[in-house]
Short mmCIF file of C-alpha atoms and ligand atoms in Angstrom, two decimals:
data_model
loop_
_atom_site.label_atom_id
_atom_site.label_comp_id
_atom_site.label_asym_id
_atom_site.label_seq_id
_atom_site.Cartn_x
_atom_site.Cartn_y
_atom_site.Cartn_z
CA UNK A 1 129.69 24.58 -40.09
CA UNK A 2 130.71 25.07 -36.34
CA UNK A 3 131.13 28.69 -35.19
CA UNK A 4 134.16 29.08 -32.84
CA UNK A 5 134.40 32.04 -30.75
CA UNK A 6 137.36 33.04 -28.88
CA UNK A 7 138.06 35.87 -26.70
CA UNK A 8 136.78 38.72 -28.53
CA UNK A 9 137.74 41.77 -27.25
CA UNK A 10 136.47 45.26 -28.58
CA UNK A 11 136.62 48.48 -27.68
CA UNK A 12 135.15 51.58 -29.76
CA UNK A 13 137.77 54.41 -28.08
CA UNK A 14 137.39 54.36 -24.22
CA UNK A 15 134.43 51.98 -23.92
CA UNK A 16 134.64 48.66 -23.76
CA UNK A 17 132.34 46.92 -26.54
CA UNK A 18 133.38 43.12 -25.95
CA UNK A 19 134.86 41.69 -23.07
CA UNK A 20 137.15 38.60 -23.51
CA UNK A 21 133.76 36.79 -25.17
CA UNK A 22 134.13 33.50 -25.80
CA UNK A 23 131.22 31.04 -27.38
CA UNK A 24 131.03 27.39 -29.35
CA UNK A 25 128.56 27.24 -32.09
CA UNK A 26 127.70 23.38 -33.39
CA UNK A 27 126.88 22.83 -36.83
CA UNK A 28 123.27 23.31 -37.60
CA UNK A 29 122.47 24.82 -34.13
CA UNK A 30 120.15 28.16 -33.96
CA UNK A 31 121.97 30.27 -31.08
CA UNK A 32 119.98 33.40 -30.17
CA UNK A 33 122.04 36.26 -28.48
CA UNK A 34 119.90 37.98 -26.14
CA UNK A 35 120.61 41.44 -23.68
CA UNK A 36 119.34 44.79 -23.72
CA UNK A 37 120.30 47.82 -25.95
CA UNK A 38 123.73 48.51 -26.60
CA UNK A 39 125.83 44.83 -24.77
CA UNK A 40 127.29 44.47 -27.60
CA UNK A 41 125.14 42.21 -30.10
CA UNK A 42 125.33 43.68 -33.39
CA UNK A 43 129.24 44.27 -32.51
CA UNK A 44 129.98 40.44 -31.93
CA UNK A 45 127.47 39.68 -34.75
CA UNK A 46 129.53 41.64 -37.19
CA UNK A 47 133.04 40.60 -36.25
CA UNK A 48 131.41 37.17 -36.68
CA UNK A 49 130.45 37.94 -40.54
CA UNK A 50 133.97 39.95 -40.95
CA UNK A 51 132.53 43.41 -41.24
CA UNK A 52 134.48 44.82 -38.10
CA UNK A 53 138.12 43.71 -36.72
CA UNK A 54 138.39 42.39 -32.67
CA UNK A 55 140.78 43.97 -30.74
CA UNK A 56 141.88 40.96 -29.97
CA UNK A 57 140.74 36.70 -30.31
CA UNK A 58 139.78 35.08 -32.88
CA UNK A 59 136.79 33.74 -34.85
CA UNK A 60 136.94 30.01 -36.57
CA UNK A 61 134.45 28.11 -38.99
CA UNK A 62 134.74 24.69 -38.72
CA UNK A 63 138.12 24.84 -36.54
CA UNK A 64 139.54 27.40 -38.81
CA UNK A 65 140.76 30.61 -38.44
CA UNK A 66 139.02 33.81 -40.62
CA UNK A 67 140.94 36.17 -39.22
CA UNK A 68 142.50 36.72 -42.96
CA UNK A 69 139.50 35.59 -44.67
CA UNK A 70 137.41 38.39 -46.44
CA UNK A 71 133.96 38.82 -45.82
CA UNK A 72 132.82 37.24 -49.41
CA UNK A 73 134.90 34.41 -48.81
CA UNK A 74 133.20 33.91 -45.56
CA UNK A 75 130.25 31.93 -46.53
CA UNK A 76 128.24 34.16 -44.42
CA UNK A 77 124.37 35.23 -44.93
CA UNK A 78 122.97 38.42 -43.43
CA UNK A 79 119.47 39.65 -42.49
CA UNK A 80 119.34 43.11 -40.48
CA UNK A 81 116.17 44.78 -38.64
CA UNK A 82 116.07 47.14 -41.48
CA UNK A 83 115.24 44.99 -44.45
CA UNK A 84 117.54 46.22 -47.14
CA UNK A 85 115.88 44.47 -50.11
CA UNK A 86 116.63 46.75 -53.78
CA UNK A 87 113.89 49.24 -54.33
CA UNK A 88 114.36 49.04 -57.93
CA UNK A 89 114.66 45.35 -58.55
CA UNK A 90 111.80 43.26 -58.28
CA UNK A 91 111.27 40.05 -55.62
CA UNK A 92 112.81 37.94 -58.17
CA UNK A 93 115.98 40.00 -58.78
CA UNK A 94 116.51 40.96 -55.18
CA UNK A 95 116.61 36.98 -54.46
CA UNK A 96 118.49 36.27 -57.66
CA UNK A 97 120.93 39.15 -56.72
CA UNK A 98 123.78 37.35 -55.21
CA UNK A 99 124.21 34.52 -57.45
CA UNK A 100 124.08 36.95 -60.64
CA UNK A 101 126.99 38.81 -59.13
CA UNK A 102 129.01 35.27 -58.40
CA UNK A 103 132.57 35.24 -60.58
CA UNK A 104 131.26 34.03 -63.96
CA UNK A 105 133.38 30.60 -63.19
CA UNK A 106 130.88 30.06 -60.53
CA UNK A 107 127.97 32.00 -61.56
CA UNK A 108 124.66 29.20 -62.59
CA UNK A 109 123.06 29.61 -65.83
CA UNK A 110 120.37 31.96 -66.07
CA UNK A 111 118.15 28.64 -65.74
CA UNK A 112 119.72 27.42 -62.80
CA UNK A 113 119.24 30.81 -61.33
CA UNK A 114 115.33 30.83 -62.07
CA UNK A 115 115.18 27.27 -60.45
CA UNK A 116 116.79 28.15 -57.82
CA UNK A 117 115.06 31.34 -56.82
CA UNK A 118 111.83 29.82 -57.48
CA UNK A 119 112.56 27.18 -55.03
CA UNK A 120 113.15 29.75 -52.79
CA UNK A 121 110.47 31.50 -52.67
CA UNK A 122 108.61 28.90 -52.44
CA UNK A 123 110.18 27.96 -49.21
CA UNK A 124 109.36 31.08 -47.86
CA UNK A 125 105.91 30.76 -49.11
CA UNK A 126 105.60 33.83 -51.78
CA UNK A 127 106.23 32.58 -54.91
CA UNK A 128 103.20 34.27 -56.02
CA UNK A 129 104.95 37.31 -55.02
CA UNK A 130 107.83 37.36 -57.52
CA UNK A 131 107.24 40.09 -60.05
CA UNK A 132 105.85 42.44 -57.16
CA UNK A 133 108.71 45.43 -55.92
CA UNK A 134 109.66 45.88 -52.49
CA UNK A 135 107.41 48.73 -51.91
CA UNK A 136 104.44 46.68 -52.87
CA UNK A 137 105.52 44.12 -49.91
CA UNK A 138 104.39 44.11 -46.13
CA UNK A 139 107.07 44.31 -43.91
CA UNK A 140 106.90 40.55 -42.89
CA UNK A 141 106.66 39.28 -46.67
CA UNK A 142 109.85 41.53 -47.03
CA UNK A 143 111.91 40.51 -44.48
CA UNK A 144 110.97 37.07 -45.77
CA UNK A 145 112.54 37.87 -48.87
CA UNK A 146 115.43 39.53 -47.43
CA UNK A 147 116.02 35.68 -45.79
CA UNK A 148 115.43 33.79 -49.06
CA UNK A 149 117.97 36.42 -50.80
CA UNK A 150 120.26 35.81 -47.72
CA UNK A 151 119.73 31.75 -48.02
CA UNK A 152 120.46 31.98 -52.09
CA UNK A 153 124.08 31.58 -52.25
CA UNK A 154 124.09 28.79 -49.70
CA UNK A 155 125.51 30.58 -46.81
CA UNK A 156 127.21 27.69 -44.21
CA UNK A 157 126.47 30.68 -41.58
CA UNK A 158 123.31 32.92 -41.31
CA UNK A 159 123.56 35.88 -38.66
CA UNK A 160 120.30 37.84 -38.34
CA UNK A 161 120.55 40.91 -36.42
CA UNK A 162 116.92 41.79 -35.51
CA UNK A 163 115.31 40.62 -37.91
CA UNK A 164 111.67 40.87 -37.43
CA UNK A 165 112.26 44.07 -35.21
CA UNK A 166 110.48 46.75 -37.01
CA UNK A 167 107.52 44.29 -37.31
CA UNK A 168 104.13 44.49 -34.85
CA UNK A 169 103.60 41.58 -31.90
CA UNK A 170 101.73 39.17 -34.48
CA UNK A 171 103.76 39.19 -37.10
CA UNK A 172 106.74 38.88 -35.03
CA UNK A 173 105.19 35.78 -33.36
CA UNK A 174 104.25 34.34 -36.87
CA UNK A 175 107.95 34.84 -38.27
CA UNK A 176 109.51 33.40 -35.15
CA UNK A 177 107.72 30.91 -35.42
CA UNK A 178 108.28 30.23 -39.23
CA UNK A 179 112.00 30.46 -38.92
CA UNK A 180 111.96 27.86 -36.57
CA UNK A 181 110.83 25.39 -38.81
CA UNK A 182 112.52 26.28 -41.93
CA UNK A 183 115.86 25.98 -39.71
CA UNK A 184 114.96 22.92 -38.56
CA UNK A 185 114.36 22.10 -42.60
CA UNK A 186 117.77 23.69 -43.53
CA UNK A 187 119.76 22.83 -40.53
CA UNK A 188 121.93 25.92 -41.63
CA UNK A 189 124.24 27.44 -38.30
CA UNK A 190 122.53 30.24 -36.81
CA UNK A 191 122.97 33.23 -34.60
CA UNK A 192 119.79 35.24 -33.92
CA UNK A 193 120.02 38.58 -32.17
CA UNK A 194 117.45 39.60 -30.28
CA UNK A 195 116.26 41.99 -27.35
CA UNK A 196 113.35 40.16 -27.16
CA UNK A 197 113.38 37.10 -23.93
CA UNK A 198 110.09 35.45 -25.55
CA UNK A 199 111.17 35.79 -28.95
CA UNK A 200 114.79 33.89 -27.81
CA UNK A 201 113.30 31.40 -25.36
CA UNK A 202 110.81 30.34 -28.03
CA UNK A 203 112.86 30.59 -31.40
CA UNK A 204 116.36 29.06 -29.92
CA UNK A 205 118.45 25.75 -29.10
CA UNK A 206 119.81 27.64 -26.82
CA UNK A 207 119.89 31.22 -25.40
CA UNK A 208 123.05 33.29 -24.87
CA UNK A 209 122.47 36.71 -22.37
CA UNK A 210 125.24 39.09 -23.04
CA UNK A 211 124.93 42.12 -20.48
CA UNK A 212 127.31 44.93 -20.75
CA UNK A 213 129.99 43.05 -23.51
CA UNK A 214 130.02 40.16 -21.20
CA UNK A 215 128.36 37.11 -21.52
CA UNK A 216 126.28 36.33 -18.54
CA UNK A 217 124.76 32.50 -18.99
CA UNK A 218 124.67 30.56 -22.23
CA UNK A 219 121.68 27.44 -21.61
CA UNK A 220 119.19 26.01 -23.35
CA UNK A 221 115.71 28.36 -22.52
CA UNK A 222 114.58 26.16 -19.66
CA UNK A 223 118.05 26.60 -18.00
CA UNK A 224 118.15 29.98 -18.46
CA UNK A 225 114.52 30.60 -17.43
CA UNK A 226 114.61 27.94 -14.65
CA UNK A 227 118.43 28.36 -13.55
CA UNK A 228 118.91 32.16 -14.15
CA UNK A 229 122.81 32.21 -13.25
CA UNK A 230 122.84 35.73 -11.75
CA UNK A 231 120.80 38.95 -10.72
CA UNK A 232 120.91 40.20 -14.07
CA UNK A 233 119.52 36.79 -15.75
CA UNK A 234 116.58 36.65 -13.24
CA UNK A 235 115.68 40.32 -14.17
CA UNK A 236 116.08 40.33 -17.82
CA UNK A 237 113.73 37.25 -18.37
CA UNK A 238 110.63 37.61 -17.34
CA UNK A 239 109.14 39.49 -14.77
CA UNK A 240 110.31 39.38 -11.22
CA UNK A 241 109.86 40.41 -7.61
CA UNK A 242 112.99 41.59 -6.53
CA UNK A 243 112.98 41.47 -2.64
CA UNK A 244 115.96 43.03 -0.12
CA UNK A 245 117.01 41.18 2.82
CA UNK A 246 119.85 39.72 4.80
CA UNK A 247 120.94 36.05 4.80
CA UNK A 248 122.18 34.15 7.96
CA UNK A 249 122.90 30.88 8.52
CA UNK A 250 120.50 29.07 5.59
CA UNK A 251 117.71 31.75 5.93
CA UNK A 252 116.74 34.77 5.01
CA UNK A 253 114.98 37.27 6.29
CA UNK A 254 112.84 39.34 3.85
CA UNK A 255 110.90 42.37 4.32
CA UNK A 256 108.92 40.73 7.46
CA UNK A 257 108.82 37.09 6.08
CA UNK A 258 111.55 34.37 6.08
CA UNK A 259 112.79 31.73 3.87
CA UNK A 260 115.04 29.00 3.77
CA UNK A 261 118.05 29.30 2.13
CA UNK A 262 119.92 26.00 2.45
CA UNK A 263 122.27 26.74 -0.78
CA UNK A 264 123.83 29.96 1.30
CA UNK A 265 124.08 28.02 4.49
CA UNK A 266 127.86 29.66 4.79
CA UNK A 267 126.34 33.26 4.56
CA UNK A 268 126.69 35.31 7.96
CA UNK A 269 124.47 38.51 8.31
CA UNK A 270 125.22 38.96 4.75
CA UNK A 271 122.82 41.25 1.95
CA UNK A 272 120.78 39.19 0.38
CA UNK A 273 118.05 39.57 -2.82
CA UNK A 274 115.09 37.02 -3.62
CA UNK A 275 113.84 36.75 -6.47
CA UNK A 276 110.40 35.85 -6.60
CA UNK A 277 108.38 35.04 -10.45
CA UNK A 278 104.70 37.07 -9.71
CA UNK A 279 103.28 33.41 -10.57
CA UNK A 280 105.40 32.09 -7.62
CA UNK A 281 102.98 34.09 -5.08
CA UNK A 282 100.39 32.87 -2.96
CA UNK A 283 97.67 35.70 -2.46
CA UNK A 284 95.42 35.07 0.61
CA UNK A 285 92.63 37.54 2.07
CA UNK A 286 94.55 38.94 5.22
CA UNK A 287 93.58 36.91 8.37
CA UNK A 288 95.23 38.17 11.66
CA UNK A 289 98.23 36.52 12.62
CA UNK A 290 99.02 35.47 9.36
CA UNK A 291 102.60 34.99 8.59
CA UNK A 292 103.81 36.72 5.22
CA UNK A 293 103.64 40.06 3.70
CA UNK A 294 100.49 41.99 4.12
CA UNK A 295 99.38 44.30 1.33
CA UNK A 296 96.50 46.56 -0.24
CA UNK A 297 95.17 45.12 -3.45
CA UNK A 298 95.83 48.04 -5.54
CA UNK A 299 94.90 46.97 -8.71
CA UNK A 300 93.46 43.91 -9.96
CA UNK A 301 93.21 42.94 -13.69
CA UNK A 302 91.89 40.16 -14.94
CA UNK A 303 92.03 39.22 -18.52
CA UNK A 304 91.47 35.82 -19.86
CA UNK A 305 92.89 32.93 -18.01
CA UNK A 306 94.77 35.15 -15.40
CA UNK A 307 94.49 37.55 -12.85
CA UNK A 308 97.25 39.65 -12.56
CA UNK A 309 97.65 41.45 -9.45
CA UNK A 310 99.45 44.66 -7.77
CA UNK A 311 99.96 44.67 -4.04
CA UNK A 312 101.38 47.46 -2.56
CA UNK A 313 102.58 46.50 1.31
CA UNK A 314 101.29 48.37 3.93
CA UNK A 315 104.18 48.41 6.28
CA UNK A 316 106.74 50.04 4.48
CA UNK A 317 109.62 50.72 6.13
CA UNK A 318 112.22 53.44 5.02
CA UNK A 319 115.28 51.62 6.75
CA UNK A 320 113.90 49.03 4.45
CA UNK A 321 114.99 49.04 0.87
CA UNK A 322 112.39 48.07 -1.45
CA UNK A 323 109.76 47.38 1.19
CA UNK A 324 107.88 50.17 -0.43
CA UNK A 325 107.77 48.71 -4.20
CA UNK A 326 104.88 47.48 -5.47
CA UNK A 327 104.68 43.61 -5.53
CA UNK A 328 103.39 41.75 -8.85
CA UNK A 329 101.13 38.19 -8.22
CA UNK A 330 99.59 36.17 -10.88
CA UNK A 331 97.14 33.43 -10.38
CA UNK A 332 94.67 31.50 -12.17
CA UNK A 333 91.46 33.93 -12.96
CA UNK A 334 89.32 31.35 -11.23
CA UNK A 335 91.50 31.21 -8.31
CA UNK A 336 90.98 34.71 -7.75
CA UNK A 337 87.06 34.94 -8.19
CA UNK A 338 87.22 31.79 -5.31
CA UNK A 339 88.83 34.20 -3.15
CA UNK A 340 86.36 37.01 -3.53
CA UNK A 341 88.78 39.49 -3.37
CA UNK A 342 88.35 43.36 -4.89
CA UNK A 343 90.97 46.18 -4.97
CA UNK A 344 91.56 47.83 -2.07
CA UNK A 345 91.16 44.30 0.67
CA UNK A 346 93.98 43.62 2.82
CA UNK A 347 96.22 40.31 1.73
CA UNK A 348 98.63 38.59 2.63
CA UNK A 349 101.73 37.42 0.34
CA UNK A 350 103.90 34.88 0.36
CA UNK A 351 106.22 33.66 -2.06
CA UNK A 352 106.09 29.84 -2.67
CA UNK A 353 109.51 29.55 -4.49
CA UNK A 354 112.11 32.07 -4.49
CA UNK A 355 115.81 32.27 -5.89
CA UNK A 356 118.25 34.14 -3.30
CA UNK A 357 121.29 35.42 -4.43
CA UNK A 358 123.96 36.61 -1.55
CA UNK A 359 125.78 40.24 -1.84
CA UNK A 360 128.92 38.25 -3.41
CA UNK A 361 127.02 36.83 -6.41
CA UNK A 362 126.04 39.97 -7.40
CA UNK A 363 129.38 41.79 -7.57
CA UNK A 364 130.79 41.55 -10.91
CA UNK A 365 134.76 42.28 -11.42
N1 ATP B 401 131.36 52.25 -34.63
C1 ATP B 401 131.17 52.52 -33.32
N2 ATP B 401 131.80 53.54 -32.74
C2 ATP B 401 131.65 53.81 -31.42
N3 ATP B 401 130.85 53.10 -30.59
C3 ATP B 401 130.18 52.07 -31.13
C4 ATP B 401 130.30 51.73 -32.52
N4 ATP B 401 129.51 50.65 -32.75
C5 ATP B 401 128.93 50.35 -31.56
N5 ATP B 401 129.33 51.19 -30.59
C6 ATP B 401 128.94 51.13 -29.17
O1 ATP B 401 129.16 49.83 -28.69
C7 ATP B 401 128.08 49.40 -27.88
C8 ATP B 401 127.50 48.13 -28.40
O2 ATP B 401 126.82 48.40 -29.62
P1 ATP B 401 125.98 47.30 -30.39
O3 ATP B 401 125.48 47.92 -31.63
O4 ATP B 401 126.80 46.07 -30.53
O5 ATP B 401 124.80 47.05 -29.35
P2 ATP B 401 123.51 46.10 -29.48
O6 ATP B 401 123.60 45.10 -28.39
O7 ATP B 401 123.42 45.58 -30.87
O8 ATP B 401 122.32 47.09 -29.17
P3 ATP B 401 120.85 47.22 -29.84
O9 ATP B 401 119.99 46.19 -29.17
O10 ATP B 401 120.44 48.60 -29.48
O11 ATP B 401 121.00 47.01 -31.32
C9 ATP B 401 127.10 50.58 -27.83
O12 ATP B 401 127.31 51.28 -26.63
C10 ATP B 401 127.47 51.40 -29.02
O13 ATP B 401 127.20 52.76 -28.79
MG1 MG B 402 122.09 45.86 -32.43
#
């Protein structure tokens, strides 16, 4: 079922939850909403399901509109951070749950209901886990069974706010990654919230970052880790160099260094920020007369395949935004041995690619 989104509006008293947010959903897509605390995630997630009224738009399934459809008629299945699962009911019952509480006209046999939930559990792998109680679950295993008690009555829609929030790094990677391929088994539409950028980049078709109600860039995650549309994009994924400067004329001049900057060939004298990804750095022991940013090595730390790097330039400037911020480098751990380099050497730094956004980019209505 295709999710239709249409300027959504919502405001809780003075502040502005929702602004004018509009989004397409295809049928059997997994859609991750991404931004940070409080944009307005859970809000759009629950006008979706029918748990909260818009101001104003609307919301349609399949090119129809819910606005007067109840939430139980909605078709909708639901899986929060919190896993509510029934303390007193066992696995079984908390899967069985919705279908025993169907209108008897539709409610399966008590057969059909064992089947069914069996199958279930199976898909999510803990069949063997049945007759245990919530309590006797770990938090992965239950928010696995929150999803098979969300899939049982055949939702056409499943939202999932969070849902593998509460859990530690590993698990979290192990249930992204598990979710992935039982939608890709089910093919059922779904929305994934999410503060997480790896979590969306690696779990979604595509990756939509909502920043203060709005909705910034909807992509797949290559566009929106390759493309970022705006400031905020570039920040929020990943980490990044920000960098202040002024553009003129298809260049930019940056903290001592410049860069071309065909794309804002129009720009006169205007501010300008680069963005710069720490793996987009070339580090070089400093050499006089070298042309780039020269820096201590302030820390070095090198863990496994890389060497991640802190350079803190030596010629701040006060008059210069930014120019005192430290400035983050990754290369490959071999790499850096080649150089020879230890904390506290002079380098030089120069960013390889950088994405340059001009004053009017950045200012949002
Ligand atoms: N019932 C409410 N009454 C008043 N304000 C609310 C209500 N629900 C949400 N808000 C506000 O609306 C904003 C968006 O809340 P929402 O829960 O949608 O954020 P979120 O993106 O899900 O954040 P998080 O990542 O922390 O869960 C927040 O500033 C929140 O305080
Ligand atoms: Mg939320």
């Amino acid at each position: 079922m295709s999710i239709e989104i249409r300027n959504i509006s919502k405001q809780f008293g003075d502040f502005r939850a929702l602004r004018d947010v509009s989004l397409d959903v295809d049928s059997g897509e997994l859609v991750a909403l991404l931004g940070p605390s409080g944009c307005g995630k859970t809000t759009l997630l629950r006008i979706i399901a029918g748990l909260e009224t818009a101001d104003t738009g609307s919301i349609l399934f399949s090119g129809e509109d819910t606005t007067d459809v109840h939430v139980r008629e909605r078709q909708v299945g639901f899986v929060f951070q919190h896993y509510a699962l029934f303390r007193h009911m066992t696995v079984f019952e908390n899967v069985a749950f919705g279908l025993r509480v169907k209108p008897r006209k539709e409610r399966p046999s008590d057969a059909q209901i064992k089947a069914k939930v069996t199958d279930l559990l199976k898909l999510v792998q803990l069949d063997w886990l049945a007759d245990r109680y919530p309590s006797q679950l770990s938090g992965g295993q239950r928010q696995r069974i929150a999803l098979a008690r969300a899939l049982a009555v055949e939702p056409k829609v499943l939202l999932l706010d969070e849902p593998f929030g509460a859990l530690d790094a590993k698990v979290r990677k192990e249930l992204r990654r598990w979710l992935r391929r039982l939608h890709d088994e089910l093919h059922v539409t779904s929305i994934f919230v999410t503060h997480d950028q790896e979590e969306a980049l690696e779990v979604a078709d595509r990756v939509v970052v909502i920043n203060k109600g709005q909705i910034e860039q909807v992509g797949s995650p290559q566009e929106v880790w390759d493309q970022p549309a705006s400031p905020f994009v570039y920040g929020f994924l990943g980490d990044v160099n920000l960098f202040h400067g002024r553009a003129d004329n298809g260049a930019v001049q940056l903290q001592g260094m410049r860069l071309e900057s065909p794309e804002h060939s129009g720009a006169r004298d205007a501010k300008a920020r680069a963005y710069v990804r720490p793996h987009d750095i070339d580090v070089t022991p400093y050499a006089s007369g070298a042309s780039g940013i020269v820096a201590t090595l302030s820390r070095a730390i090198v863990v496994g395949p890389i060497a991640r790097l802190e350079l803190e330039p030596t010629d701040s400037n006060p008059d210069n935004p930014g120019s005192g911020t430290i400035i983050e480098a990754q290369l490959p751990a071999q790499q850096f041995r080649d150089l020879g380099l230890k904390e506290g050497d002079t380098v030089v730094a120069n960013p390889r690619k950088a994405r340059v956004f001009v004053e009017e980019d950045w200012v949002s209505p």
